[in-house]
Amino acid sequence: MSLYVVDLFAGAGGFSLGAHTVTEHVAGVELDADACNTQIKAGMECAQVDVLQIPPENYSKPDPDDRLHLHASPPCQTFSTAGKGEGRSHVDLLATAAYQILTTGAHDLDLEHVVPG
């Protein structure tokens, strides 16, 4: 049995680096080119892609006995007191949308009023 880690919104790879202490199977997913390149230059795997463009069936593991840890830590600027904090009013809505996307491949929620990160 192996542990596979997919680090969504991976940034420069802080969580990915820590995950490497328990498994060699770690893949970062990051939209920002500079952050993705930082991981790659540090010898880690990182795909520069928008997480919304990855179909749920792509989150798989080679063997049914393997374990998959899907880590999603979106940018915190809109949720943090260091930023404007506007995102905190949308946490429940975003969590529901993320759950729907991961389980069905789409969501049926109106997210137009959600403050972008």
CSV table of C-alpha atoms in Angstrom, one decimal:
chain,number,residue,atom,x,y,z
A,1,MET,CA,0.0,0.0,0.0
A,2,SER,CA,1.3,3.5,-0.9
A,3,LEU,CA,0.2,7.0,0.0
A,4,TYR,CA,-0.4,9.4,-2.9
A,5,VAL,CA,-0.7,13.1,-2.1
A,6,VAL,CA,-2.2,15.8,-4.5
A,7,ASP,CA,-1.6,19.3,-3.2
A,8,LEU,CA,-4.1,21.7,-4.8
A,9,PHE,CA,-3.3,25.4,-4.7
A,10,ALA,CA,0.2,24.3,-3.8
A,11,GLY,CA,1.9,27.6,-4.0
A,12,ALA,CA,5.6,27.4,-3.6
A,13,GLY,CA,5.2,23.9,-2.0
A,14,GLY,CA,5.2,24.2,1.8
A,15,PHE,CA,2.7,21.4,2.3
A,16,SER,CA,4.2,19.4,-0.5
A,17,LEU,CA,7.6,19.6,1.1
A,18,GLY,CA,6.2,18.3,4.4
A,19,ALA,CA,4.3,15.5,2.6
A,20,HIS,CA,7.6,14.3,1.2
A,21,THR,CA,8.6,13.3,4.7
A,22,VAL,CA,6.0,10.5,4.6
A,23,THR,CA,5.7,9.6,1.0
A,24,GLU,CA,7.6,10.0,-2.3
A,25,HIS,CA,4.3,10.3,-4.2
A,26,VAL,CA,3.5,14.0,-4.0
A,27,ALA,CA,2.2,16.1,-6.8
A,28,GLY,CA,1.5,19.8,-6.6
A,29,VAL,CA,-1.1,21.7,-8.6
A,30,GLU,CA,-0.6,25.4,-8.9
A,31,LEU,CA,-1.9,28.2,-11.3
A,32,ASP,CA,0.9,30.7,-10.6
A,33,ALA,CA,3.9,30.0,-12.8
A,34,ASP,CA,6.5,31.4,-10.4
A,35,ALA,CA,5.3,29.3,-7.5
A,36,CYS,CA,5.1,26.2,-9.7
A,37,ASN,CA,8.7,26.8,-10.9
A,38,THR,CA,9.9,27.2,-7.3
A,39,GLN,CA,8.6,23.7,-6.6
A,40,ILE,CA,10.1,22.3,-9.7
A,41,LYS,CA,13.5,23.9,-9.0
A,42,ALA,CA,13.4,22.3,-5.5
A,43,GLY,CA,13.0,18.9,-7.2
A,44,MET,CA,9.3,18.5,-6.5
A,45,GLU,CA,6.5,17.7,-9.0
A,46,CYS,CA,4.1,20.5,-9.8
A,47,ALA,CA,1.6,21.0,-12.7
A,48,GLN,CA,0.8,24.5,-13.7
A,49,VAL,CA,-3.0,24.3,-14.2
A,50,ASP,CA,-6.2,25.7,-12.8
A,51,VAL,CA,-7.7,23.2,-10.4
A,52,LEU,CA,-11.1,23.8,-11.9
A,53,GLN,CA,-9.9,22.4,-15.2
A,54,ILE,CA,-9.0,19.0,-13.7
A,55,PRO,CA,-11.8,16.4,-14.1
A,56,PRO,CA,-12.5,14.5,-10.8
A,57,GLU,CA,-11.7,11.2,-12.4
A,58,ASN,CA,-8.1,12.4,-12.8
A,59,TYR,CA,-7.7,12.2,-9.0
A,60,SER,CA,-7.0,8.5,-8.9
A,61,LYS,CA,-4.5,6.0,-7.4
A,62,PRO,CA,-2.7,3.1,-9.1
A,63,ASP,CA,-4.1,0.4,-6.9
A,64,PRO,CA,-7.3,0.1,-4.9
A,65,ASP,CA,-5.3,-0.6,-1.7
A,66,ASP,CA,-3.4,2.7,-2.1
A,67,ARG,CA,-4.5,5.8,-0.2
A,68,LEU,CA,-5.1,9.2,-1.7
A,69,HIS,CA,-4.8,12.4,0.3
A,70,LEU,CA,-6.3,15.3,-1.6
A,71,HIS,CA,-5.1,18.5,0.1
A,72,ALA,CA,-6.8,21.7,-0.9
A,73,SER,CA,-5.7,24.9,0.7
A,74,PRO,CA,-6.9,27.8,-1.5
A,75,PRO,CA,-5.2,31.2,-1.4
A,76,CYS,CA,-5.9,32.8,2.0
A,77,GLN,CA,-5.7,36.5,1.1
A,78,THR,CA,-9.4,36.9,0.9
A,79,PHE,CA,-9.9,34.8,4.1
A,80,SER,CA,-7.1,36.2,6.2
A,81,THR,CA,-7.2,39.2,8.6
A,82,ALA,CA,-3.9,40.1,6.8
A,83,GLY,CA,-6.1,40.7,3.7
A,84,LYS,CA,-9.5,42.2,3.4
A,85,GLY,CA,-11.2,39.1,4.9
A,86,GLU,CA,-14.1,39.3,2.5
A,87,GLY,CA,-13.9,35.6,1.6
A,88,ARG,CA,-14.9,34.4,5.1
A,89,SER,CA,-18.6,35.1,4.4
A,90,HIS,CA,-18.4,32.6,1.5
A,91,VAL,CA,-16.7,29.6,3.2
A,92,ASP,CA,-19.8,27.5,3.5
A,93,LEU,CA,-20.8,28.2,-0.1
A,94,LEU,CA,-17.3,27.4,-1.5
A,95,ALA,CA,-17.1,24.2,0.6
A,96,THR,CA,-20.4,23.0,-0.8
A,97,ALA,CA,-19.3,23.9,-4.4
A,98,ALA,CA,-16.0,22.0,-3.9
A,99,TYR,CA,-17.8,19.0,-2.5
A,100,GLN,CA,-20.2,19.0,-5.5
A,101,ILE,CA,-17.3,19.4,-8.0
A,102,LEU,CA,-15.3,16.5,-6.5
A,103,THR,CA,-18.3,14.1,-6.3
A,104,THR,CA,-20.1,15.0,-9.5
A,105,GLY,CA,-17.7,16.9,-11.7
A,106,ALA,CA,-19.8,20.2,-11.5
A,107,HIS,CA,-21.7,22.4,-9.1
A,108,ASP,CA,-25.1,24.0,-9.3
A,109,LEU,CA,-24.4,27.1,-7.1
A,110,ASP,CA,-24.4,30.8,-8.0
A,111,LEU,CA,-20.9,31.9,-7.3
A,112,GLU,CA,-20.9,35.2,-9.2
A,113,HIS,CA,-21.0,37.3,-6.0
A,114,VAL,CA,-18.0,35.5,-4.4
A,115,VAL,CA,-15.0,37.7,-4.1
A,116,PRO,CA,-12.1,36.3,-6.2
A,117,GLY,CA,-8.8,35.4,-4.5
